[in-house]
Amino acid sequence: MSGITVYKDKCIGCSLCVKTCPFDAITLVDKKAVIDLDKCTLCSSCVEACRKTNAIEIIRETTRTPDIEKYKGVWVFVEQKRGVVQPVAFELLGKARELADKLDVEVAAVLLGHNVKEKAQELIERGADTVYVADDPKLEHFLDEPYARILANLIRKHRPEILLSPATSIGRSVVSRVAVQLRVGLTADCTALDVNLDERFLLQTRPAFGGNIMATILSRHHRPQLATVRHKVMKELPPDLSRKGRIDALTFDRSFFTSRTKVLEVVDSVMATVNITEANVIVSGGRAMGGAANFKMLEDLAGVLNGAVGASRAAIDEGWLPYAHQVGQTGKTVCPKVYIACGISGQIQHLVGMQSSDIIIAINRDASAPIFSVANYGIVGDIFEVVPLLTKKFKQVV
Amino acid sequence: MNVIVCIKQVPDTTEVRIDPVTKNLVREGVKSIINPFDAYAIEEGVRLKEKFGGKVTAVTMGPPQAEMVLREAISLGCDDAILVSDRAFAGSDTLATGYTLSKAVAKIKDYDLIICGKQAIDGDTAQVGPGVAAMLDIPQITYVRKINDVKDGEITAERSTEEGYEVVQTKLPCLITVVKEINTPRLPSLKGKMKAKSAVIQAWKAVDIEAEPDRIGLKGSPTEVWKIFTPPARAQGQIFQGEAQASVDQLVDSLKGLLY
């Protein structure tokens, strides 16, 4: 029977589980843990906390993909926009290559779009052994229904064990539908991936509770194992022009392309220098910026470093920049190589959106601002003095 | 126009802390709140009702105490509220949750539009909305920042992308997930609060929505949490104070090899 059990004979009443439970579902009764099943979500935090004593266990009975051992290979769903392969696709291919080599299987890329055929070779150079291409005018714009239908069809036919997709607005939308169609597990927004070679399952690590904890998720009994993966976390392979691979140009029956949804217009309002999820460097401003016009100073600094401009919620709510620039819990989660926070105090809602950046630089007048606690480097000073000096200095050296 | 809004009660993750000694998650004093993105979903549903008539039904799946967020939804203008709650749902991952909610929606039956927040702040998956749409085999528009028009059985909306937005049209019934940009939620009115207090919340169990036992809870969840750990702490940073030019020079020097 599936469920959670406390072994009373093993429980030592240490109350670690009580403190750990995110849902307040555990109390001590006569020095033994008792779980309120109305509150428990079986999140397994307590099992983890009790690992030394091993008094709590979750038993799961689950369904299983038939012929599970026949699923082989690591796939990448390649995101393209207007025929341009997005950089995150190369990052995923790099990771897929590493996982596939450990598992001793092949890497395949799935490329859907219009006028994208000639991009297939590049995917081979970046690590793919096979590229499945569906090139059709009907696939020009991303549409959930045909994209999900084609992906699910290819998976049913070729049975890969793993499919990686970017955790972008497109990736998250389409793969969620694919997971339902195949009735398999999907783990969102992974920041680390590895494989267990004994049982060939994918260890999918992701932040949870706003990045306060990390959880490793797995799907033991279902194939393929689907994961969306965060930008800028995995390392791409340099192009290897000598790599050989197979390009499989697919044709589909018209019924595959039907969609109840149509795209009427695509508006790229966000300047290239602003796509903060793809940027290697982000220069962000907070409330202390004082007004929209002052962001020119951050654009200048971002310009020198080939970066994008971001903002805290406070600055967005003031209307100084459009919402697309917002970093933080109700905005975007970013992880650039360098994040420069200018006049941002560093409330937790902002930190959860940027604390996984490689290097964080904080500039703030208040030496006790919480942003300094996550910063690798900091300057205590007036942003209006420091930022222009920084721009000038970088101009000299970059 | 009948709207269903799917909402979730979440721990206020901004208050979740890690015990520095035991390295465990400490939830003492952490409030349960309505998922922030769901407030935009409720507001949009109520605005559509005000414009086109019809009603807004709020649905949540969760433990009995999740009833609280349904009362909040009523105070904000929702007409009906349904709590989908059963011990059999415990341990549901996004696949099982999507299935369960889709069965609840199927029981409500009469709807034109389902609205969800773009994601919940505890899990941050953004998977349940599209999952519900796929289970019901209805179209979806994710990350909606504006509804342009609803007429003749179609909805036109702006879908946010990383580069800007797309204007997308689809047929009703459909599901949309909304981002913060879509509106500014109102505060509950006094009348709304009174109504919320006395409202009767319908409670549906697994049998009421005819959920297949194999597809709910732990059994219906292909994914499992294998390990939970605290992220490695960031090393103590180097902070420059004093004269600005000197600080800038020191900082830029430290970044050599990294940025240039």
XYZ file of C-alpha atoms in Angstrom:
658
model
C 0.000 0.000 0.000
C 1.389 3.408 -0.988
C 1.889 5.910 1.782
C 4.044 7.193 4.609
C 4.908 5.206 7.712
C 6.624 6.100 10.963
C 8.306 3.081 12.554
C 7.546 3.713 16.215
C 10.224 1.283 17.385
C 12.905 3.218 15.510
C 11.670 6.776 16.224
C 13.812 8.426 18.897
C 11.590 11.492 19.271
C 14.328 13.895 18.167
C 11.758 16.194 16.490
C 13.954 16.907 13.465
C 11.081 15.877 11.223
C 8.682 18.168 13.068
C 10.924 21.163 12.403
C 11.568 20.151 8.817
C 8.037 19.513 7.629
C 7.122 22.372 5.286
C 3.436 21.700 5.910
C 3.330 21.505 9.693
C 2.006 17.978 9.443
C 4.099 16.263 12.132
C 3.753 16.403 15.905
C 5.330 14.414 18.701
C 2.903 12.310 20.685
C 4.479 10.405 23.607
C 7.905 11.219 22.096
C 7.055 9.573 18.790
C 6.433 11.326 15.488
C 2.821 11.314 14.324
C 1.932 12.480 10.841
C -1.311 14.279 10.136
C -2.262 12.780 6.790
C -4.638 15.644 6.041
C -1.686 17.990 5.948
C 1.037 15.706 4.628
C 1.813 16.032 0.922
C 4.390 13.205 0.952
C 7.080 15.676 -0.072
C 9.671 13.449 1.671
C 11.438 16.288 3.513
C 11.018 14.332 6.774
C 12.394 11.121 5.261
C 15.496 13.088 4.365
C 15.726 14.681 7.838
C 15.373 11.242 9.427
C 17.965 9.566 7.236
C 20.250 8.754 10.189
C 17.501 7.150 12.241
C 15.562 5.812 9.269
C 12.273 5.791 11.132
C 10.154 7.288 8.340
C 9.534 5.647 5.023
C 7.437 6.464 1.999
C 6.294 3.406 0.121
C 5.202 3.984 -3.421
C 3.384 1.635 -5.665
C 3.285 2.990 -9.116
C 2.526 2.113 -12.673
C 5.388 1.277 -15.003
C 6.215 1.908 -18.640
C 6.005 -1.440 -20.479
C 9.260 -2.639 -22.102
C 11.161 -0.042 -20.118
C 14.535 -1.565 -21.035
C 13.879 -0.921 -24.722
C 14.083 2.837 -24.207
C 17.529 4.007 -25.296
C 19.136 7.317 -26.137
C 19.220 10.901 -24.961
C 17.180 13.461 -26.887
C 17.173 17.234 -26.977
C 14.216 19.352 -28.053
C 15.905 22.129 -30.016
C 14.387 25.539 -29.554
C 14.507 27.782 -32.601
C 12.975 31.154 -33.156
C 12.533 32.548 -36.655
C 14.798 29.790 -37.897
C 17.592 30.642 -35.476
C 18.669 27.853 -33.120
C 18.676 29.292 -29.596
C 21.953 29.067 -27.647
C 20.293 27.005 -24.918
C 19.952 24.167 -27.464
C 23.756 23.892 -27.671
C 23.999 23.870 -23.886
C 21.527 20.989 -23.729
C 23.348 19.100 -26.484
C 26.570 19.427 -24.489
C 24.876 17.902 -21.456
C 23.084 15.258 -23.508
C 26.418 14.187 -24.991
C 27.914 13.745 -21.536
C 24.933 11.727 -20.270
C 24.769 9.613 -23.434
C 28.473 8.770 -23.237
C 28.004 7.587 -19.657
C 25.033 5.470 -20.709
C 26.747 4.364 -23.920
C 23.882 5.469 -26.152
C 23.318 8.029 -28.910
C 22.222 11.643 -28.798
C 19.381 12.801 -31.018
C 18.137 16.330 -31.565
C 14.588 17.159 -32.602
C 14.311 20.297 -34.706
C 10.859 21.582 -35.640
C 10.282 24.735 -37.677
C 10.285 26.260 -41.130
C 13.426 26.780 -43.222
C 15.481 25.118 -40.522
C 16.846 22.106 -42.437
C 20.240 23.656 -42.981
C 20.685 24.060 -39.224
C 20.746 20.308 -38.674
C 24.435 19.955 -39.503
C 25.322 22.474 -36.802
C 23.507 20.333 -34.233
C 25.677 17.379 -35.232
C 28.784 19.525 -34.817
C 27.544 20.329 -31.314
C 27.103 16.726 -30.224
C 24.076 15.111 -31.891
C 24.380 11.715 -33.632
C 20.971 11.976 -35.258
C 18.869 15.019 -36.032
C 15.161 14.571 -36.647
C 13.967 17.533 -38.669
C 10.393 18.457 -39.442
C 10.532 21.450 -41.764
C 7.145 22.803 -42.745
C 5.558 26.250 -43.191
C 2.939 25.148 -40.639
C 5.672 24.892 -38.027
C 7.053 28.373 -38.615
C 5.666 29.701 -35.345
C 5.695 27.742 -32.131
C 2.262 26.205 -31.578
C 1.596 23.909 -28.635
C -0.647 21.416 -30.388
C 1.344 20.391 -33.492
C 4.682 20.631 -31.686
C 3.464 18.394 -28.846
C 1.803 15.976 -31.258
C 4.943 15.553 -33.373
C 7.234 15.212 -30.360
C 4.997 12.619 -28.731
C 4.758 10.705 -32.003
C 8.539 10.603 -32.464
C 9.046 9.495 -28.873
C 6.523 6.676 -29.210
C 8.269 5.539 -32.362
C 11.924 5.753 -31.317
C 11.655 5.333 -27.533
C 14.418 7.510 -26.088
C 15.091 7.117 -22.361
C 15.662 10.830 -21.734
C 14.373 14.031 -23.334
C 15.861 17.381 -22.350
C 14.102 20.602 -23.211
C 14.937 24.201 -22.331
C 12.953 25.621 -19.397
C 11.805 28.505 -21.593
C 8.281 29.743 -22.226
C 8.150 27.430 -25.261
C 9.864 24.431 -23.681
C 7.787 24.431 -20.525
C 4.531 24.784 -22.441
C 5.085 22.072 -25.012
C 6.800 19.424 -22.903
C 4.084 19.662 -20.224
C 1.610 18.573 -22.888
C 3.934 15.834 -24.128
C 4.277 14.448 -20.583
C 0.508 14.171 -20.299
C 0.139 12.528 -23.698
C 2.764 9.927 -22.786
C 1.767 9.764 -19.096
C 5.335 10.075 -17.908
C 7.179 12.205 -15.367
C 8.502 15.680 -16.066
C 10.868 17.649 -13.846
C 10.938 21.412 -14.289
C 13.831 23.821 -14.403
C 16.715 21.497 -13.607
C 20.072 23.028 -12.747
C 22.059 19.781 -12.518
C 21.660 16.443 -14.273
C 23.415 13.127 -13.879
C 22.638 9.471 -14.454
C 22.623 6.475 -12.174
C 24.340 3.764 -14.170
C 22.888 0.794 -12.276
C 19.276 1.591 -12.935
C 19.831 4.091 -15.747
C 17.734 6.780 -14.170
C 18.226 10.474 -14.602
C 19.069 12.371 -11.418
C 17.335 15.691 -11.873
C 18.350 18.390 -9.430
C 16.388 21.600 -9.164
C 15.829 24.430 -6.743
C 12.617 24.326 -4.700
C 10.957 26.658 -2.241
C 12.341 29.699 -3.987
C 15.850 28.295 -4.178
C 16.083 27.748 -0.418
C 16.538 24.038 -0.892
C 17.646 21.777 -3.726
C 15.758 18.619 -4.574
C 16.922 15.697 -6.672
C 13.977 14.165 -8.485
C 13.836 10.890 -10.314
C 11.399 8.847 -12.313
C 12.300 5.219 -11.715
C 9.605 3.381 -13.548
C 8.713 5.553 -16.512
C 10.394 6.285 -19.833
C 11.258 8.620 -21.296
C 12.337 10.758 -18.385
C 11.484 14.334 -19.291
C 13.281 17.352 -17.891
C 13.279 21.044 -18.668
C 16.646 22.642 -18.011
C 17.542 26.161 -17.041
C 19.487 28.452 -19.375
C 23.144 29.139 -18.848
C 23.752 26.232 -16.503
C 24.968 23.456 -18.796
C 28.137 23.822 -20.811
C 27.992 23.728 -24.591
C 30.616 21.854 -26.594
C 32.739 23.822 -29.040
C 31.690 23.041 -32.625
C 33.524 20.003 -34.012
C 33.346 20.318 -37.795
C 34.584 16.754 -38.296
C 31.707 15.140 -36.371
C 29.494 12.909 -38.475
C 25.839 12.251 -37.929
C 22.596 11.347 -39.571
C 19.912 13.818 -40.603
C 16.439 12.347 -40.748
C 14.092 14.676 -42.655
C 10.599 13.771 -41.571
C 7.341 14.118 -43.367
C 4.073 14.041 -41.560
C 0.489 13.638 -42.520
C -1.362 16.993 -42.652
C -3.381 15.988 -39.612
C -0.253 16.434 -37.486
C -0.170 20.140 -38.227
C -3.718 21.054 -37.249
C -3.942 23.650 -34.518
C -6.867 25.381 -32.902
C -4.462 28.176 -32.033
C -2.887 30.574 -34.497
C -0.219 33.215 -34.124
C -1.447 36.518 -35.568
C 1.614 38.603 -34.901
C 5.068 38.307 -33.361
C 6.333 41.424 -31.648
C 9.942 41.446 -30.508
C 9.554 44.495 -28.322
C 12.380 43.536 -26.088
C 15.692 44.718 -27.464
C 18.375 42.106 -27.952
C 20.303 43.787 -25.163
C 17.390 43.093 -22.857
C 16.756 39.386 -23.161
C 17.945 38.852 -19.648
C 17.509 35.079 -19.618
C 20.099 34.667 -22.377
C 22.540 37.373 -21.274
C 25.995 36.518 -19.963
C 26.138 39.770 -18.042
C 23.194 41.544 -16.416
C 23.332 45.028 -14.950
C 20.285 45.568 -12.735
C 18.908 48.636 -11.051
C 16.689 49.017 -8.022
C 14.682 51.672 -6.265
C 17.775 53.804 -5.668
C 17.969 54.463 -9.425
C 15.417 57.180 -8.720
C 13.882 57.403 -12.195
C 13.605 55.951 -15.688
C 16.152 58.353 -17.208
C 18.874 57.148 -14.848
C 18.791 53.678 -16.384
C 20.781 55.144 -19.286
C 23.781 54.814 -16.973
C 23.159 51.054 -16.604
C 22.658 50.651 -20.357
C 26.064 52.237 -20.866
C 27.708 49.802 -18.465
C 25.816 46.860 -19.958
C 26.839 48.055 -23.406
C 30.538 47.889 -22.603
C 30.157 44.374 -21.177
C 27.838 43.164 -23.924
C 25.171 42.596 -21.308
C 21.501 43.256 -20.689
C 19.694 45.540 -18.268
C 17.516 44.128 -15.506
C 15.596 45.649 -12.627
C 14.163 44.828 -9.246
C 10.441 44.710 -8.667
C 10.546 48.121 -7.006
C 11.917 49.739 -10.169
C 9.422 47.909 -12.402
C 6.491 48.881 -10.173
C 7.580 52.503 -10.461
C 7.202 52.086 -14.219
C 10.837 52.869 -14.964
C 11.275 49.751 -17.162
C 8.862 47.229 -18.748
C 8.047 44.001 -16.899
C 10.254 41.937 -19.256
C 13.243 43.322 -17.329
C 12.103 42.211 -13.889
C 14.385 39.836 -12.023
C 12.991 38.020 -9.006
C 10.195 35.889 -7.710
C 7.402 37.489 -9.739
C 9.704 38.246 -12.659
C 12.392 36.160 -14.293
C 14.914 33.800 -12.773
C 18.323 34.460 -14.267
C 21.750 32.919 -13.908
C 24.253 34.927 -15.941
C 28.004 34.653 -15.537
C 28.062 38.096 -13.933
C 25.190 39.902 -12.227
C 25.767 43.512 -11.227
C 23.170 44.807 -8.760
C 23.093 48.601 -8.617
C 21.155 50.201 -5.803
C 19.292 46.987 -5.062
C 18.924 46.263 -1.366
C 18.483 42.535 -1.946
C 15.125 41.495 -0.559
C 14.642 37.745 -0.609
C 12.150 38.040 -3.502
C 14.928 39.519 -5.607
C 17.613 37.124 -4.380
C 15.649 34.023 -5.382
C 15.713 35.280 -8.966
C 19.450 35.823 -9.253
C 21.347 34.029 -6.494
C 22.472 31.207 -8.764
C 24.459 33.640 -10.947
C 28.145 32.672 -11.173
C 29.482 35.990 -9.914
C 27.415 38.617 -8.127
C 28.633 42.175 -7.820
C 26.735 44.578 -5.588
C 26.957 48.341 -5.530
C 25.036 49.963 -2.720
C 25.366 52.903 -0.392
C 24.250 50.872 2.606
C 27.007 48.529 3.753
C 24.448 46.471 5.687
C 22.188 45.858 2.653
C 21.359 42.123 2.367
C 22.575 42.080 -1.252
C 26.159 42.094 0.077
C 25.560 38.752 1.796
C 25.239 36.990 -1.569
C 27.796 39.138 -3.407
C 31.199 37.825 -4.485
C 32.328 41.426 -4.814
C 30.823 44.606 -3.528
C 31.412 48.311 -3.563
C 29.929 50.402 -0.802
C 29.226 53.709 -2.459
C 26.873 55.958 -4.391
C 25.757 54.288 -7.619
C 25.694 57.636 -9.430
C 29.379 58.015 -8.720
C 30.509 54.380 -8.936
C 28.650 53.155 -12.042
C 30.018 55.789 -14.479
C 33.528 55.212 -13.103
C 33.072 51.494 -13.586
C 31.891 51.990 -17.179
C 34.892 54.183 -17.894
C 37.308 51.706 -16.360
C 35.829 48.732 -18.239
C 36.039 50.719 -21.494
C 39.788 50.941 -20.941
C 40.357 47.251 -20.263
C 37.700 45.295 -22.164
C -18.898 33.578 -20.022
C -18.083 31.044 -17.330
C -14.577 31.009 -15.992
C -12.790 28.471 -13.815
C -9.785 29.718 -11.896
C -7.355 27.089 -10.583
C -5.528 28.278 -7.484
C -3.087 26.864 -4.961
C -2.261 27.441 -1.332
C 1.509 27.683 -0.901
C 3.926 28.279 1.957
C 5.269 31.821 1.717
C 8.616 30.709 0.331
C 10.207 34.054 1.065
C 9.930 33.165 4.735
C 11.275 29.649 4.468
C 14.673 29.426 6.130
C 17.391 26.864 6.502
C 18.511 26.049 10.027
C 22.219 26.895 9.939
C 23.073 24.090 12.371
C 20.866 21.194 11.327
C 20.745 22.328 7.648
C 17.064 21.523 7.647
C 14.181 23.497 6.268
C 12.586 25.515 9.049
C 8.974 26.335 8.500
C 8.190 27.728 11.924
C 6.242 30.919 11.477
C 5.905 30.510 7.727
C 2.456 31.587 6.626
C 0.314 29.812 4.076
C -0.720 32.196 1.340
C -2.521 32.186 -1.962
C 0.038 31.639 -4.712
C 0.883 35.213 -5.837
C 0.379 34.472 -9.554
C -3.086 33.053 -8.833
C -4.231 36.451 -7.570
C -3.800 37.735 -11.135
C -5.769 34.763 -12.439
C -8.653 35.502 -10.060
C -8.658 39.194 -10.949
C -8.732 38.446 -14.680
C -11.594 35.988 -14.224
C -13.600 38.514 -12.218
C -12.947 41.239 -14.825
C -14.190 38.958 -17.607
C -17.335 38.228 -15.600
C -17.914 41.943 -15.052
C -17.588 42.552 -18.789
C -19.414 39.561 -20.231
C -21.583 38.212 -17.415
C -21.490 34.581 -16.299
C -19.692 33.358 -13.228
C -16.277 32.566 -11.854
C -15.593 29.310 -10.027
C -12.406 28.931 -8.009
C -10.974 25.428 -7.687
C -8.126 24.257 -5.543
C -6.651 20.862 -4.872
C -5.034 20.522 -1.496
C -5.432 19.588 2.130
C -8.589 20.669 4.034
C -6.966 23.881 5.242
C -6.601 25.041 1.621
C -10.227 26.120 2.029
C -8.759 29.386 3.276
C -7.571 30.445 -0.190
C -10.994 29.638 -1.637
C -12.623 31.992 0.860
C -10.091 34.600 -0.167
C -11.044 33.990 -3.817
C -14.699 34.584 -2.971
C -13.821 37.793 -1.146
C -12.131 38.922 -4.365
C -15.218 38.305 -6.487
C -15.416 34.597 -7.323
C -18.942 33.194 -7.161
C -18.344 29.556 -6.335
C -15.516 27.618 -4.764
C -14.625 23.959 -4.855
C -12.109 22.212 -2.649
C -10.788 19.042 -4.238
C -9.390 17.210 -1.256
C -8.758 13.604 -0.409
C -5.981 11.760 1.357
C -5.724 9.717 -1.813
C -4.319 12.810 -3.580
C -1.324 13.134 -1.244
C 2.033 12.837 -2.958
C 0.718 13.975 -6.330
C 3.329 15.269 -8.744
C 2.432 17.604 -11.601
C 1.067 14.783 -13.768
C -1.290 13.498 -11.060
C -2.269 17.051 -10.083
C -3.077 17.942 -13.686
C -5.196 14.824 -13.970
C -7.065 15.481 -10.710
C -7.813 19.101 -11.583
C -8.931 18.102 -15.076
C -11.407 15.642 -13.546
C -12.762 18.395 -11.296
C -13.096 20.721 -14.300
C -14.872 17.974 -16.228
C -17.365 17.674 -13.385
C -18.006 21.439 -13.411
C -18.568 20.927 -17.145
C -20.008 24.314 -18.114
C -17.016 26.581 -18.740
C -15.528 28.711 -21.505
C -12.157 29.522 -20.050
C -9.786 28.155 -17.408
C -7.289 30.592 -15.922
C -4.191 29.586 -13.926
C -1.281 31.587 -12.586
C 1.840 30.986 -14.672
C 3.379 28.847 -11.914
C 3.262 28.309 -8.150
C 6.072 29.764 -6.050
C 6.714 26.610 -4.013
C 7.354 24.293 -6.952
C 7.935 26.813 -9.761
C 7.171 24.166 -12.380
C 4.631 25.915 -14.676
C 3.562 22.403 -15.680
C 0.146 21.956 -14.132
C -1.722 24.504 -16.287
C -0.628 23.004 -19.623
C -1.122 19.564 -18.079
C -4.779 20.304 -17.320
C -5.275 21.618 -20.877
C -3.689 18.514 -22.380
C -5.794 16.186 -20.204
C -8.962 17.982 -21.315
C -7.673 18.184 -24.888
C -8.333 21.906 -25.099
C -5.958 24.529 -26.513
C -3.815 26.665 -24.244
C -2.128 30.043 -24.259
C 0.613 30.255 -21.654
C 2.179 33.387 -20.123
C -0.693 35.676 -21.120
C 0.042 39.335 -20.412
C -3.148 40.747 -21.930
C -6.511 39.504 -23.173
C -7.268 41.553 -26.271
C -10.675 40.226 -27.158
C -13.190 37.475 -26.504
C -15.869 37.016 -29.154
C -17.510 34.486 -31.451
C -16.150 31.590 -29.458
C -12.563 32.774 -29.782
C -10.081 34.485 -27.532
C -7.237 36.716 -28.679
C -4.432 37.336 -26.224
C -0.842 38.453 -25.943
C 1.530 35.694 -24.928
C 4.813 36.879 -23.365
C 7.984 35.506 -24.879
C 11.603 36.037 -23.921
C 11.893 38.634 -26.705
C 8.555 40.399 -26.399
C 5.144 38.965 -27.106
C 2.986 37.208 -29.676
C -0.627 37.939 -30.469
C -2.324 34.562 -30.399
C -5.873 33.512 -31.155
C -7.548 30.290 -30.160
C -10.923 28.652 -29.788
C -12.907 28.457 -26.578
C -13.006 26.554 -24.360
C -9.332 26.974 -23.653
C -6.877 27.361 -20.793
C -4.624 30.339 -20.231
C -1.870 30.917 -17.705
C -1.266 34.529 -16.721
C 1.738 36.633 -15.735
C 1.865 39.533 -13.315
C 1.725 42.118 -16.080
C -1.885 41.268 -16.930
C -3.568 43.341 -14.217
C -3.414 44.827 -10.752
C -5.530 42.703 -8.429
C -8.103 44.548 -6.336
C -8.292 44.302 -2.583
C -11.231 42.410 -1.100
C -14.284 44.601 -0.502
C -16.115 44.612 2.822
C -19.075 42.988 1.069
C -16.744 40.399 -0.423
C -15.303 39.592 2.976
C -18.776 39.109 4.427
C -19.698 36.844 1.553
C -16.505 34.845 1.975
C -17.246 34.250 5.632
C -20.643 32.724 5.038
C -19.927 31.035 1.691
C -20.461 27.319 1.443
C -17.366 25.685 -0.016
C -18.119 22.501 -1.903
C -15.768 19.656 -1.039
C -15.106 16.968 -3.624
C -13.322 13.720 -2.955
C -11.704 11.334 -5.426
C -14.956 9.413 -5.926
C -16.901 12.623 -6.586
C -14.743 13.454 -9.591
C -14.570 9.814 -10.703
C -10.792 9.787 -10.537
C -9.112 6.502 -11.454
C -7.163 5.291 -8.387
C -4.081 4.510 -10.510
C -3.792 8.068 -11.745
C -3.903 10.042 -8.490
C -1.614 10.587 -5.520
C 1.604 8.623 -5.185
C 0.438 5.898 -7.499
C -0.308 8.291 -10.329
C 2.970 10.180 -9.912
C 5.931 9.029 -12.006
C 8.353 11.409 -10.294
C 9.608 11.156 -6.740
C 11.817 13.285 -4.556
C 14.969 11.281 -4.033
C 17.054 13.693 -2.031
C 16.696 17.139 -0.518
C 19.698 19.232 0.411
C 20.641 22.803 1.126
C 22.404 24.658 -1.670
C 26.091 25.267 -0.960
C 26.495 28.605 0.774
C 28.186 31.361 -1.196
C 31.675 32.159 -0.034
C 32.182 35.374 1.873
C 32.543 38.128 -0.713
C 35.128 40.823 -1.039
C 33.657 44.220 -0.240
C 35.460 47.434 -1.199
C 34.778 50.562 0.803
C 36.161 54.054 0.737
C 37.105 56.237 -2.179
C 35.039 55.351 -5.264
C 37.805 55.360 -7.876
C 40.000 53.117 -5.740
C 37.107 50.677 -5.167
C 36.348 50.590 -8.891
C 40.010 49.916 -9.740
C 40.208 47.092 -7.207
C 36.970 45.555 -8.415
C 37.933 45.661 -12.092
C 41.325 44.158 -11.230
C 39.614 41.281 -9.428
C 37.523 40.544 -12.497
C 40.518 40.086 -14.756
C 40.242 36.824 -16.650
C 36.541 36.759 -16.048
C 35.245 39.709 -18.013
C 38.294 40.688 -20.017
